Coordinates of C-alpha atoms (C1' of nucleotides) in Angstrom, one line a residue:
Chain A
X1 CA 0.0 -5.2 -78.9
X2 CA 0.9 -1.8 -80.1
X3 CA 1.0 1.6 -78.5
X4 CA -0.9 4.7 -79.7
X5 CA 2.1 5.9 -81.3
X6 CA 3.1 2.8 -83.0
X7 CA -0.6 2.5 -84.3
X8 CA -0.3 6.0 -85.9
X9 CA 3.2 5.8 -87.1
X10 CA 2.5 2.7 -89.1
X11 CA -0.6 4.6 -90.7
X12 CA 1.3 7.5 -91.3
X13 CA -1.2 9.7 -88.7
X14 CA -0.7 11.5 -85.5
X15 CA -1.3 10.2 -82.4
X16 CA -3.9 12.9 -82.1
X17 CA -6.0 12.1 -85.3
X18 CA -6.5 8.5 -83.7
X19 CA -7.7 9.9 -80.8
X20 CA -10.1 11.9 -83.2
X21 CA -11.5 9.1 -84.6
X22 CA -12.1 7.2 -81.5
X23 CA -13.9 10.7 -80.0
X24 CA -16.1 10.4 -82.7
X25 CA -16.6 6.3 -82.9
X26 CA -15.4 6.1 -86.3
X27 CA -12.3 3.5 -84.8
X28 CA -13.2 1.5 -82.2
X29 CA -11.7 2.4 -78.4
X30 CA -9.2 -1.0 -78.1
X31 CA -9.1 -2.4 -74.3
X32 CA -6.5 -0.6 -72.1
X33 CA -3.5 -2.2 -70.2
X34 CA -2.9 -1.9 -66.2
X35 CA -1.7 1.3 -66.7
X36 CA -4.7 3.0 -68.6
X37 CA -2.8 2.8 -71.9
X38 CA -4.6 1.7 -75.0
X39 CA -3.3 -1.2 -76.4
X40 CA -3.7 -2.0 -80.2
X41 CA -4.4 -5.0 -81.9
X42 CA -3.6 -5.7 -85.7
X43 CA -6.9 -5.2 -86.6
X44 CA -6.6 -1.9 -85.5
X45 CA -4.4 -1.0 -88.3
X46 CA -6.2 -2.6 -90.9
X47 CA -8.7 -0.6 -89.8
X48 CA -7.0 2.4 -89.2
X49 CA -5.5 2.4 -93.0
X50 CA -8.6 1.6 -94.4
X51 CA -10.0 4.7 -92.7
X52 CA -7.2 6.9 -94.1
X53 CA -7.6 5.8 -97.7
X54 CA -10.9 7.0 -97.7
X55 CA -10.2 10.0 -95.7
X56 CA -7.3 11.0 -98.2
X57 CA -9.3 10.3 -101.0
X58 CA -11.4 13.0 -99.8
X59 CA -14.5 11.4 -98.1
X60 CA -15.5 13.0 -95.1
X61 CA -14.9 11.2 -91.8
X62 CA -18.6 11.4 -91.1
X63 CA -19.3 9.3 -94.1
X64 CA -16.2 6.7 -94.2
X65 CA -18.0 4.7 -91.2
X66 CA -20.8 3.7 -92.6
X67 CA -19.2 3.3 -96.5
X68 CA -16.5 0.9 -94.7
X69 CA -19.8 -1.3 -93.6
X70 CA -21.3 -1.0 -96.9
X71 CA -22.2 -3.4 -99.7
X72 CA -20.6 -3.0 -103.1
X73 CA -23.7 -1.0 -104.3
X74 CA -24.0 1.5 -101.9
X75 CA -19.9 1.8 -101.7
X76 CA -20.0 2.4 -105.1
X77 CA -23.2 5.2 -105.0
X78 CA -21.3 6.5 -102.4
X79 CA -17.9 7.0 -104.0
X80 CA -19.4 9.0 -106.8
X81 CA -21.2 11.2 -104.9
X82 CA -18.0 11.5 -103.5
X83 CA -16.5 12.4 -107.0
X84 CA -19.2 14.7 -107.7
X85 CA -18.6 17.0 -104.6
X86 CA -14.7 16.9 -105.2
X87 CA -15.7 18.1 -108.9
X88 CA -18.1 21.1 -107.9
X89 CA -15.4 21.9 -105.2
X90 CA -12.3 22.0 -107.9
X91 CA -15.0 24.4 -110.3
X92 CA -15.4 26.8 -107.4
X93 CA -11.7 27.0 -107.1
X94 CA -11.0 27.4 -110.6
X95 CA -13.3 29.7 -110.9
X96 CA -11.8 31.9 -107.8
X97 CA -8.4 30.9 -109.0
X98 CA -9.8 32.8 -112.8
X99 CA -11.6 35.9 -111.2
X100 CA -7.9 36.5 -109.0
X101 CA -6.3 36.4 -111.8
X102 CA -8.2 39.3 -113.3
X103 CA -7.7 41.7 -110.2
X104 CA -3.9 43.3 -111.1
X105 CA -4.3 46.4 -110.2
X106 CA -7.0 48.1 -107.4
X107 CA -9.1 49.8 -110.5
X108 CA -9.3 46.8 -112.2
X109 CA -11.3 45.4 -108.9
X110 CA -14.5 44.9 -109.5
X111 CA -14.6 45.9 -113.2
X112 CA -15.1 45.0 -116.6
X113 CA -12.0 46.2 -118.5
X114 CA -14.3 48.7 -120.6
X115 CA -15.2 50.2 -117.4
X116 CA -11.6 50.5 -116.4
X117 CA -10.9 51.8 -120.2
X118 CA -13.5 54.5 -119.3
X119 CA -11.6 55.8 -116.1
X120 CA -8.6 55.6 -118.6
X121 CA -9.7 58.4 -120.6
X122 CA -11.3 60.3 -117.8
X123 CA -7.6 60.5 -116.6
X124 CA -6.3 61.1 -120.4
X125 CA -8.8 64.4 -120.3
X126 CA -7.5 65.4 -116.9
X127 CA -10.8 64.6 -114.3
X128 CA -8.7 64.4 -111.4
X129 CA -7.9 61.6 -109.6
X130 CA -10.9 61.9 -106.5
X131 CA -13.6 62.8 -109.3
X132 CA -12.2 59.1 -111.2
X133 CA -12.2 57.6 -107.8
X134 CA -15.8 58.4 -107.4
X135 CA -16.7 57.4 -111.1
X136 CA -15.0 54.1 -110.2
X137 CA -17.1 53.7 -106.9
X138 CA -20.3 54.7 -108.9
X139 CA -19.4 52.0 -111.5
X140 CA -19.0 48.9 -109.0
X141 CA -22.4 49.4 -108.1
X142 CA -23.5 49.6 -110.9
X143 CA -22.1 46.1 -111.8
X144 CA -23.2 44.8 -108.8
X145 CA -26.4 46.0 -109.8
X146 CA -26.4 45.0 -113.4
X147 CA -23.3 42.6 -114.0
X148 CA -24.2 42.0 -118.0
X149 CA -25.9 45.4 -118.7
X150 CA -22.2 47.6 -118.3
X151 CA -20.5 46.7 -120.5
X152 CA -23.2 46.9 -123.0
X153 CA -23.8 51.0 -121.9
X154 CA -19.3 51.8 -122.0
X155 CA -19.0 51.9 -125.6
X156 CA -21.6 55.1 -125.9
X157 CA -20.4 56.5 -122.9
X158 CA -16.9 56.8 -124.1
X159 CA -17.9 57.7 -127.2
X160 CA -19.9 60.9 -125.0
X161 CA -16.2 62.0 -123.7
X162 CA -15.3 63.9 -127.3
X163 CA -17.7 66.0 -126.7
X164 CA -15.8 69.2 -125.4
X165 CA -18.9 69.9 -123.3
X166 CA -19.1 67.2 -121.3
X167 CA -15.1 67.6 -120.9
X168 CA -15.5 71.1 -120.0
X169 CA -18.2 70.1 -117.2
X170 CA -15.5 67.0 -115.9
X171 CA -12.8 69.5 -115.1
X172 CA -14.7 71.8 -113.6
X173 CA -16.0 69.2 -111.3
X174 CA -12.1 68.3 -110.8
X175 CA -11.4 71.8 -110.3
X176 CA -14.1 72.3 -107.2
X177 CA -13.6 69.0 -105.6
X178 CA -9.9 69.6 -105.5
X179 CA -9.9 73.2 -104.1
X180 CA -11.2 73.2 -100.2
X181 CA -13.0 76.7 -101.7
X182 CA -16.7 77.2 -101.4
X183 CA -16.7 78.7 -104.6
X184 CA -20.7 78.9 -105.9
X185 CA -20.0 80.1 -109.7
X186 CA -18.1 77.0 -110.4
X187 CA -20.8 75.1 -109.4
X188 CA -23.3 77.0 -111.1
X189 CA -21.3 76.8 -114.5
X190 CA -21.4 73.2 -113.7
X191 CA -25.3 73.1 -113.4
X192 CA -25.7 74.8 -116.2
X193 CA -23.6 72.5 -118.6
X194 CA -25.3 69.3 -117.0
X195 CA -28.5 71.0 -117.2
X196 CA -27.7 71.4 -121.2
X197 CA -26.7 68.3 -121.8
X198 CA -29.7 66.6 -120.1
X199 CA -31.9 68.9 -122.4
X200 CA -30.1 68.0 -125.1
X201 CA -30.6 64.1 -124.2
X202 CA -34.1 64.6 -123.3
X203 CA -35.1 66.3 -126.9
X204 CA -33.0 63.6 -129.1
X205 CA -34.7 60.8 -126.7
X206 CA -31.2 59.7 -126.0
X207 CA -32.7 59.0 -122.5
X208 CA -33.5 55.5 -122.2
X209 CA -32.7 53.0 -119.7
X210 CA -35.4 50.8 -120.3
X211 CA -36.1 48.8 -117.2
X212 CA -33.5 49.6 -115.6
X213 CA -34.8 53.2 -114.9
X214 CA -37.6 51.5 -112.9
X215 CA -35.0 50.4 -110.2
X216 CA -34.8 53.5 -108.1
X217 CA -32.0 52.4 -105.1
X218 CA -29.3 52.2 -107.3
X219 CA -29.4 55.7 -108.3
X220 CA -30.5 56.4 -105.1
X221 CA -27.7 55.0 -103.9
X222 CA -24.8 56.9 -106.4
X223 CA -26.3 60.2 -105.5
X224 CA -25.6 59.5 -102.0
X225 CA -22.3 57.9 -102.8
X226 CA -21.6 61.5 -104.4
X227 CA -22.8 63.6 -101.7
X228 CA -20.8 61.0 -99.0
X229 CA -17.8 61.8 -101.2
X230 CA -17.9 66.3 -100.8
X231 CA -21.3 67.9 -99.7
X232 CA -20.8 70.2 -101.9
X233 CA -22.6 67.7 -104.6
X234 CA -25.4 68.5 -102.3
X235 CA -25.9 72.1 -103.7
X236 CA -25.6 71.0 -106.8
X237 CA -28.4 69.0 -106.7
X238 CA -30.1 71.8 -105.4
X239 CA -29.0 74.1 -108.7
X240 CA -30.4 70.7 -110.8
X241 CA -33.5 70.9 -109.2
X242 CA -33.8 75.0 -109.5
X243 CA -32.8 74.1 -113.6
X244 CA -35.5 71.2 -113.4
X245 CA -33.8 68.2 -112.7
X246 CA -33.8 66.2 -110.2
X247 CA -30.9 63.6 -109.6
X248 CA -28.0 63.2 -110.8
X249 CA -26.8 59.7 -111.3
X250 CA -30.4 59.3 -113.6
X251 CA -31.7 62.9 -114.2
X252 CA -35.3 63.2 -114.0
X253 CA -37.4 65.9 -115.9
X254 CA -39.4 68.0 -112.7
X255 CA -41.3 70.0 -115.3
X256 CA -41.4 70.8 -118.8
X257 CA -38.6 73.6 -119.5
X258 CA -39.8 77.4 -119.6
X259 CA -38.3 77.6 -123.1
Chain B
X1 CA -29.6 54.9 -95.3
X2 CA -29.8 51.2 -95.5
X3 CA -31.0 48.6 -92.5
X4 CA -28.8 46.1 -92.9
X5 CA -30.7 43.6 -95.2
X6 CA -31.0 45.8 -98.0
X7 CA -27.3 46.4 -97.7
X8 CA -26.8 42.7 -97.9
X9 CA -29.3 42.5 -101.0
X10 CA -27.2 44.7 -102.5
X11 CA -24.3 43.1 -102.2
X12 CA -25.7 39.8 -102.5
X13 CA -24.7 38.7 -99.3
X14 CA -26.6 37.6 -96.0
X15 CA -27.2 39.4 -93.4
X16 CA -25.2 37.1 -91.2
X17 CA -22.4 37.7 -93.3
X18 CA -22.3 41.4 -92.8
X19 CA -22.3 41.3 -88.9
X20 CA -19.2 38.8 -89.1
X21 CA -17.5 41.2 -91.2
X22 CA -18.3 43.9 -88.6
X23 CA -17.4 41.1 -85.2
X24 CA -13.8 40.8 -87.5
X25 CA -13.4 44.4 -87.9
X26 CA -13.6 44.1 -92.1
X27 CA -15.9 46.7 -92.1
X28 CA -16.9 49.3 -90.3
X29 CA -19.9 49.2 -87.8
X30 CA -22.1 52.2 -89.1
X31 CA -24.4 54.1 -87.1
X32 CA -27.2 53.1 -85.1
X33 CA -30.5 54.8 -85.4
X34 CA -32.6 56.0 -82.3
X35 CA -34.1 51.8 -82.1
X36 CA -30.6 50.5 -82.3
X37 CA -30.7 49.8 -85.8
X38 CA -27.4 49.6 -88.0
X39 CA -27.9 52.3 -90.8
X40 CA -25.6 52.2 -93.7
X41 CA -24.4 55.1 -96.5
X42 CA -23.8 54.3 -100.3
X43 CA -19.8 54.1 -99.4
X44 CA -20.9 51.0 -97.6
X45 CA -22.4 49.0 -100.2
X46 CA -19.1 49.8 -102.1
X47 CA -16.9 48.6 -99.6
X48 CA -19.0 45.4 -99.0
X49 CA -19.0 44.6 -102.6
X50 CA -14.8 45.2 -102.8
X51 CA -14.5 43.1 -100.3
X52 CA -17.1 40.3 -102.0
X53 CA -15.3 40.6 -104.9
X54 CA -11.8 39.4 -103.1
X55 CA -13.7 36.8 -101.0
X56 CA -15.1 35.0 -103.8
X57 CA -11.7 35.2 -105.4
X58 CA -10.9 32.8 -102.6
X59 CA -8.7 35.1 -100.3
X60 CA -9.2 34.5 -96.8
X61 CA -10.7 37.6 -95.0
X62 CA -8.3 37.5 -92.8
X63 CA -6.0 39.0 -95.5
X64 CA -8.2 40.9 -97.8
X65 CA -8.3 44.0 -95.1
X66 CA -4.9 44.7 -95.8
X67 CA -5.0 44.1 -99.7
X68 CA -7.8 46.8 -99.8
X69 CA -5.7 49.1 -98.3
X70 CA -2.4 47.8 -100.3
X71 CA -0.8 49.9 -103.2
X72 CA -0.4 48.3 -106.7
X73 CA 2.5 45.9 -106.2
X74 CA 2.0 44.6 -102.2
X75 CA -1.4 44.0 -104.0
X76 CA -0.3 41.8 -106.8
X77 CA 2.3 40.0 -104.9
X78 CA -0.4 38.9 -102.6
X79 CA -2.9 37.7 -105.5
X80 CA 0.2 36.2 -106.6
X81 CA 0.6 33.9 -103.4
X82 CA -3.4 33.6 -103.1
X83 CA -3.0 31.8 -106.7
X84 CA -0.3 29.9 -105.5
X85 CA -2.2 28.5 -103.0
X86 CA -5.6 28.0 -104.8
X87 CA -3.4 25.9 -107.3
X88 CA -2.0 24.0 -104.2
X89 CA -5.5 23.3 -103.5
X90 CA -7.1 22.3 -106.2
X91 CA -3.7 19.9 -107.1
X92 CA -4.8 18.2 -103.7
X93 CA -8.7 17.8 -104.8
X94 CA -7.4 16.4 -107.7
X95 CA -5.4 14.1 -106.2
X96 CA -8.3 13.2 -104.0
X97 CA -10.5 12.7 -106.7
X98 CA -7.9 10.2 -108.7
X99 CA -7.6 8.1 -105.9
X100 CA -11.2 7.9 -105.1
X101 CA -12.1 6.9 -108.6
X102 CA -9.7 3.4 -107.8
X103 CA -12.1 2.5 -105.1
X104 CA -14.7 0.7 -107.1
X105 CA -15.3 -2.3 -104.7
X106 CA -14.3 -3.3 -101.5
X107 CA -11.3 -5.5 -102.0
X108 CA -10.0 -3.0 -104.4
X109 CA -9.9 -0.5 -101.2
X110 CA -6.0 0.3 -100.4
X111 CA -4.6 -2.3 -102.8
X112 CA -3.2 -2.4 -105.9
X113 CA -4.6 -4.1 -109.0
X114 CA -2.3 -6.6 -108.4
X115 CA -2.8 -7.9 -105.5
X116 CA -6.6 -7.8 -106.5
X117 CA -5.9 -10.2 -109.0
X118 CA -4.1 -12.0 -106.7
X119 CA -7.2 -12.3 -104.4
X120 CA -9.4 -13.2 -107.4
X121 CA -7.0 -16.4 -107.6
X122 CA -7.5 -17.3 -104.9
X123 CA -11.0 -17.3 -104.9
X124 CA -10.8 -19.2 -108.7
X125 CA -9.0 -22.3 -106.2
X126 CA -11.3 -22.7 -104.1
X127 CA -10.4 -20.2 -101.1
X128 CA -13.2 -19.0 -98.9
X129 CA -14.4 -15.7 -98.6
X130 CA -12.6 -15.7 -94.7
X131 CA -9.6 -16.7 -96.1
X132 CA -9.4 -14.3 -98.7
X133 CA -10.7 -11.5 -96.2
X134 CA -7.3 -12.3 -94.3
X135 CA -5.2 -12.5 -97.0
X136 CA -6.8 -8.8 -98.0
X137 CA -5.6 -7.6 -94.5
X138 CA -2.6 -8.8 -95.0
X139 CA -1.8 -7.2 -97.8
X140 CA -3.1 -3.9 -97.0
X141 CA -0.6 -4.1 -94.2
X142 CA 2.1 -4.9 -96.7
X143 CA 0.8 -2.3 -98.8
X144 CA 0.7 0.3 -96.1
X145 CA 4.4 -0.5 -95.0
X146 CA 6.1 -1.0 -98.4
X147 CA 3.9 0.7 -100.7
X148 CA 6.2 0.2 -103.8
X149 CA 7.3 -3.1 -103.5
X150 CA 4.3 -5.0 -103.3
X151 CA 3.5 -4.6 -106.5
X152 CA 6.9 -6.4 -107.0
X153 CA 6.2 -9.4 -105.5
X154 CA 3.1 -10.1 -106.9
X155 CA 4.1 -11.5 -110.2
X156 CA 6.2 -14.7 -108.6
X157 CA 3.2 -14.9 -105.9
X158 CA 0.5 -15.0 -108.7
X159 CA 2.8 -17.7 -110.2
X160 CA 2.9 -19.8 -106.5
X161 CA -0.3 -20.1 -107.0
X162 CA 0.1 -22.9 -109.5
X163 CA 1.7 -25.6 -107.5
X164 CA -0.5 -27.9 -106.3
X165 CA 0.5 -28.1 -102.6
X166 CA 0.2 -24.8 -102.5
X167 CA -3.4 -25.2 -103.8
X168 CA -3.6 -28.0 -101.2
X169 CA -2.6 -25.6 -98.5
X170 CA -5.0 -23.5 -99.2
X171 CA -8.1 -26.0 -99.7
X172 CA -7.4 -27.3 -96.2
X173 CA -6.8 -23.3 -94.7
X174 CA -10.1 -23.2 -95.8
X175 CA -11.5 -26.2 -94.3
X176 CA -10.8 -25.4 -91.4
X177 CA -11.6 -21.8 -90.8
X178 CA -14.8 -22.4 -92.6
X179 CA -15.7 -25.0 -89.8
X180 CA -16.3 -24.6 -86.4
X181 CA -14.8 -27.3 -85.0
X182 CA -10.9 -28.4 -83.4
X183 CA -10.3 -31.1 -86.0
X184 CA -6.6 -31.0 -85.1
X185 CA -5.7 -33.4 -87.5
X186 CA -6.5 -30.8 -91.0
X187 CA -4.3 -28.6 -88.8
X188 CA -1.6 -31.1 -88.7
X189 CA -1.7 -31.7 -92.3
X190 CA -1.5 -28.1 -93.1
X191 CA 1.7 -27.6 -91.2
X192 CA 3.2 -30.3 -93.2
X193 CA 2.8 -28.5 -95.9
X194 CA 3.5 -25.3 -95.4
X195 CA 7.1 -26.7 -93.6
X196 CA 7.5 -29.1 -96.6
X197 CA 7.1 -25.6 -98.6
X198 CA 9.2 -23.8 -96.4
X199 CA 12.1 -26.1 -96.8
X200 CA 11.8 -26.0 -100.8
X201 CA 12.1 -22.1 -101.1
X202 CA 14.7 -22.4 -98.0
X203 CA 16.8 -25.2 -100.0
X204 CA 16.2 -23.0 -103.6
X205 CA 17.4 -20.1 -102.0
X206 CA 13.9 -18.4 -102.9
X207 CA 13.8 -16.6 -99.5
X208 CA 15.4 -13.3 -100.1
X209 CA 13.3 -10.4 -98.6
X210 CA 16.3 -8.2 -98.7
X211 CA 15.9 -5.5 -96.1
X212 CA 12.5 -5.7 -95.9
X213 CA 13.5 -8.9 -93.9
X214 CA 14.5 -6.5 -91.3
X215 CA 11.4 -4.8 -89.7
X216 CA 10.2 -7.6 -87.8
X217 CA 6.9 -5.5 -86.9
X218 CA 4.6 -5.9 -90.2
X219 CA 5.6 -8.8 -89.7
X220 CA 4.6 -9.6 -86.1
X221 CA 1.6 -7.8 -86.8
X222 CA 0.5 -10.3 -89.9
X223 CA 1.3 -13.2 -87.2
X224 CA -0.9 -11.4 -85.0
X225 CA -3.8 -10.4 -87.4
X226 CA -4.0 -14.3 -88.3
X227 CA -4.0 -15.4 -84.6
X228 CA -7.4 -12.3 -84.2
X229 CA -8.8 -13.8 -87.5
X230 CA -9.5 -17.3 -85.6
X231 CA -7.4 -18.1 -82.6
X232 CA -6.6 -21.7 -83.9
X233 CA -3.8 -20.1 -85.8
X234 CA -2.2 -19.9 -82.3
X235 CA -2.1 -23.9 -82.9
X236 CA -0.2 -23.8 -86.4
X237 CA 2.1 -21.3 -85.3
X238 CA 3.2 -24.2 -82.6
X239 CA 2.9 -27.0 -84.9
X240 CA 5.0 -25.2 -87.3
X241 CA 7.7 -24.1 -84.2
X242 CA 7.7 -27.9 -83.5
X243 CA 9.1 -28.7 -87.8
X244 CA 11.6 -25.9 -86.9
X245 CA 9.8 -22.9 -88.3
X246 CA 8.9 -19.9 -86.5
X247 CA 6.7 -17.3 -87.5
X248 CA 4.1 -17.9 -90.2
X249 CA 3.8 -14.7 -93.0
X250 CA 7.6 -14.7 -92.6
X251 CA 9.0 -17.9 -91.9
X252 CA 12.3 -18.4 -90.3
X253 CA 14.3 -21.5 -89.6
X254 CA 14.8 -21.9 -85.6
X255 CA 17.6 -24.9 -85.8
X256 CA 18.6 -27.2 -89.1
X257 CA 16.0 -29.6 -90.0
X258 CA 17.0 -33.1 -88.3
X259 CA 17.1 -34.2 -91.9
Chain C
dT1 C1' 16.7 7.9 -58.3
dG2 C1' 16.0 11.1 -61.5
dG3 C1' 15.0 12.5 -66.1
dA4 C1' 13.5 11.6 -70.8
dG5 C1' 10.0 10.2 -73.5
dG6 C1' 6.1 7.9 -73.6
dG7 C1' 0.8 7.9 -72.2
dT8 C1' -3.9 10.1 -70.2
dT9 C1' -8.1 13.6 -70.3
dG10 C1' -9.9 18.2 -71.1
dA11 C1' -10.3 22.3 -73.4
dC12 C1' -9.5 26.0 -76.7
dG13 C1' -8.5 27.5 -81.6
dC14 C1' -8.8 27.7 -86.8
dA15 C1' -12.6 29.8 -91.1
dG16 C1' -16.8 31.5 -92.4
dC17 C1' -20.5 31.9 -91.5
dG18 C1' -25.7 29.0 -90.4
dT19 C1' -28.9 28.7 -87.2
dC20 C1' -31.3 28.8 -83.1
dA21 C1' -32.9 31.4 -78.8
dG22 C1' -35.0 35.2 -76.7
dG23 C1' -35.7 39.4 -77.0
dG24 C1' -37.2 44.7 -79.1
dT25 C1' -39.1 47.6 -83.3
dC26 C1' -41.8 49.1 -87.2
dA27 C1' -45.6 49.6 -90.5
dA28 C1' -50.0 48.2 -91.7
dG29 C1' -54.6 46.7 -91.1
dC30 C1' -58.6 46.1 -87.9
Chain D
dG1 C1' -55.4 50.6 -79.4
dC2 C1' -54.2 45.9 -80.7
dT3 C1' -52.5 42.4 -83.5
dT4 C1' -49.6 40.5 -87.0
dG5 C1' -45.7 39.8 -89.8
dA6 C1' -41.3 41.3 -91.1
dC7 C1' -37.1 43.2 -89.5
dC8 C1' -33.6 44.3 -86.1
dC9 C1' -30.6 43.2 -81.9
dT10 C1' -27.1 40.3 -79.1
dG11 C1' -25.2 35.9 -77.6
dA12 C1' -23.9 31.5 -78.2
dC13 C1' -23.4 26.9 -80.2
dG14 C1' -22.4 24.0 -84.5
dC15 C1' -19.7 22.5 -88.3
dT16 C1' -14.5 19.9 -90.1
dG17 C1' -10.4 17.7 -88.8
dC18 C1' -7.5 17.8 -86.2
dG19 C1' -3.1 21.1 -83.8
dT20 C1' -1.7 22.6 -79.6
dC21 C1' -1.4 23.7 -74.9
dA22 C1' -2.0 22.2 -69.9
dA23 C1' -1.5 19.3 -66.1
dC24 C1' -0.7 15.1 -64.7
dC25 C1' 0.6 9.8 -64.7
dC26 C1' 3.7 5.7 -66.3
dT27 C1' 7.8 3.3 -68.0
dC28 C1' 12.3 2.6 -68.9
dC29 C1' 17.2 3.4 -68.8
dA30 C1' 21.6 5.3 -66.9

DNA sequence: TGGAGGGTTGACGCAGCGTCAGGGTCAAGC
DNA sequence: GCTTGACCCTGACGCTGCGTCAACCCTCCA
C-alpha cells in the first residue's frame, strides 16, 4: 500500500497532479486508511503511468479517460486526431515564430519592407521624423485594410518622391508640424502644391483605386488619424475644400475647376 | 468616432477582445459618449492593430505593453527571448507528437517494441489474454522504473521463452486464472516449477539484477499487482515460501534448499 | 514530548478570451 | 408612439492543468 507521495514519485508527478486527476475522476479515489490517508494499490500506478503517457503525449486529460477504455479502433481514430491538433498547433507556432522574426525594428512593425523602404526615402528627402511617424501610422492601416494590395501601390509611390514638387510640399509639411507657430502661408503654400498635383492626377487619370475607392472608412479614418496627430491638418482640409477637394488621404473632386 | 465593433472589424478582432485589452490596461479606455458608449479615434485602430500584430507573433500581452513602448534594442532582445521560447514550444509539441504516433494499440501504450514482441509470444504459447494483461502491467511498471534497461533484458527473456517448462508454467498460469475455481492442485504444480526454475538460474548463476536488485519497491509492487490481478496468487506466493523462495517477480532464496 | 515531514480539504491564480445573464440605447419601419 | 433588431454596457463564470498558499491533522523519530 503506497502513499500519495510514493504513488506520484514512482510516476514522476506531483502529489498535486494526482489529486487533479482524482477531482476530475480521470483516476479512481483508492480507499483511505484509519487516518483519512489514501492508500494506493499497484494498480494505481499502472494506472497512473498509463494516464501520463497519454497526457505527455499531448492528449488532453479530458480525453485520455475514455481512450484508456477504448477499443483498438476508436484508440487509434482518437490518437490521430490527436496528431492532427498537435500538427495545426506546431503551424500556428511556426507561423508566430516566422512573423517575430520579421519585426527588428519598431518601423518594420506591421509593414511590408517596401513600405518601410518608402519611409526610408521620406527620411533621405528630409520629411521629418513626426510627418514619417504619421505616414507610418497611415500605412498600417492601410495594410490592415488591404494586406496584398500595398505592396502592389509602393513601387509608384516611390517612384512619385523625384518629383521636386511633391518634395517641396513634404518639407513644408515637416516645417509646420515641427514649429509650435500658427503660421497660415505655410499652409496655404502647402494647399496649393497638393491642390496641383491632384489636378495634375485628375487630368492624366492617374486617379484610380479601383474598388478600393468605394471603401470610404479607411480614408475616413487616415484623415482623422492626421487631424488626431496636429489640428492644424484641420485647416488644411478646409484650404482643400476652398481649392476643390475634399480629403486628403483620397482627394475627391467637389466641382469641376474654374479654369 | 468608432463604437467599439467597428473598431474591432477593423482590426479584425472581437469585440470581447478589445474590452480585455482595456480590463488589462493594453489600451486605453476612450471616451464615452452621452449613452455610455465607448467612442474611438483613428490612433486607436492603430494601436489595436500594433498590438495584433505582436499578439499573433505569439508574445504574451502581458509583455507586448512594454515592447511597444521599447527603443530598438530592449525591443529586439525581447523578440529574441519570445523566439526562444516559441522554439521551446514547438520542440515540446514535437516531442508530443513523436510519442503519440508509437501508441498504435493498446498493448503498445508505455512499452517498448520489445517488450510488445515479448507479449505477442506469449500469446503465440498459448497464454491467455488475463495473463498477458498482467504481464503488460508488469512491464509498464518495469518500464516506468528503469526505462532504459528493459529493453536490455528482453532479448534473454524472449529466449526463456523457449524452454518447455517455462511454456509449461505458463499453460498451467493460464489454467488457472482462466478458471474460476480453487483447484489447488494446478497451483501446486506451478510452484514446482517455477522453484525447479528458480533453482536452475540460482545454480547457473543467471540471477544477477545488479543494482536494480536493490529497490525492493517495483518490486513489491509487481508481488502486489499479481496478488490484485486474482487473489489466488496470495496462495503461490506461500507455496513458493514453503520450496524456500520468497517473492515471486523477483525471487529470493529464504534458506538453502534441503537438497 | 516536541518537531519535522508527511497527509487532508478548500480556494485562488495563471492566459486570453468565449459566453451567458440582465440590463440600456439607437435607428428604422409601422 | 410602439415595436423590432442590432448594438452597447457591466459582471461573472468557464476553460486547462495544475502551482501555491492556508489552516489543520497524523506519524514517526530523537
Amino acid at each position: 500500500m503506497l502513499t500519495i507521495s510514493q504513488l506520484a514519485a514512482y510516476a514522476g508527478v506531483t502529489v498535486r497532479a494526482v489529486r487533479h486527476y482524482h477531482q476530475i475522476g480521470l483516476l479512481p479515489e483508492p480507499e483511505r486508511d484509519a487516518s483519512g490517508y489514501r492508500r494506493y494499490s499497484a494498480g494505481a500506478v499502472v494506472s497512473l503511468i498509463r494516464i501520463r503517457i497519454l497526457a505527455n503525449a499531448g492528449v488532453p486529460l479530458s480525453q485520455i479517460g475514455q481512450m484508456l477504455e477504448a477499443d483498438a479502433s476508436t484508440f487509434a481514430a482518437a490518437v490521430e486526431e490527436i496528431d492532427r491538433q498537435l500538427g495545426d498547433e506546431i503551424a500556428r507556432l511556426a507561423a508566430s515564430r516566422k512573423q517575430i522574426a520579421q519585426l527588428a525594428a519598431g518601423d518594420r512593425l506591421a509593414l511590408a519592407p517596401e513600405v518601410t523602404t518608402y519611409l526610408d526615402r521620406l527620411r533621405d528627402i528630409g520629411v521629418s521624423e513626426r510627418v514619417v511617424a504619421g505616414e507610418r501610422d497611415s500605412w498600417i492601416l492601410m495594410s490592415a485594410r488591404w494586406p496584398d494590395r500595398v505592396r502592389e501601390w509602393m513601387p509608384s509611390k516611390i517612384a512619385q518622391l523625384d518629383d521636386p514638387q511633391l518634395i517641396r510640399l513634404y518639407r513644408i509639411l515637416s516645417d509646420i508640424f515641427e514649429s509650435d507657430t500658427g503660421d497660415d502661408t505655410l499652409l496655404v503654400e502647402a494647399a496649393d502644391i497638393l491642390a496641383s498635383l491632384a489636378d495634375q492626377a485628375y487630368r492624366s487619370g492617374e486617379i484610380d483605386l479601383g474598388e478600393v475607392a468605394q471603401d470610404d472608412l479607411p480614408f475616413d479614418l487616415l484623415d482623422a488619424l492626421a487631424v488626431e496627430a496636429d489640428p492644424r491638418v484641420k485647416r488644411l482640409l478646409d484650404l482643400m475644400r476652398e481649392r476643390g477637394w475634399d480629403g486628403l488621404a483620397r482627394l475627391e473632386r467637389l466641382a469641376e475647376p474654374s479654369t
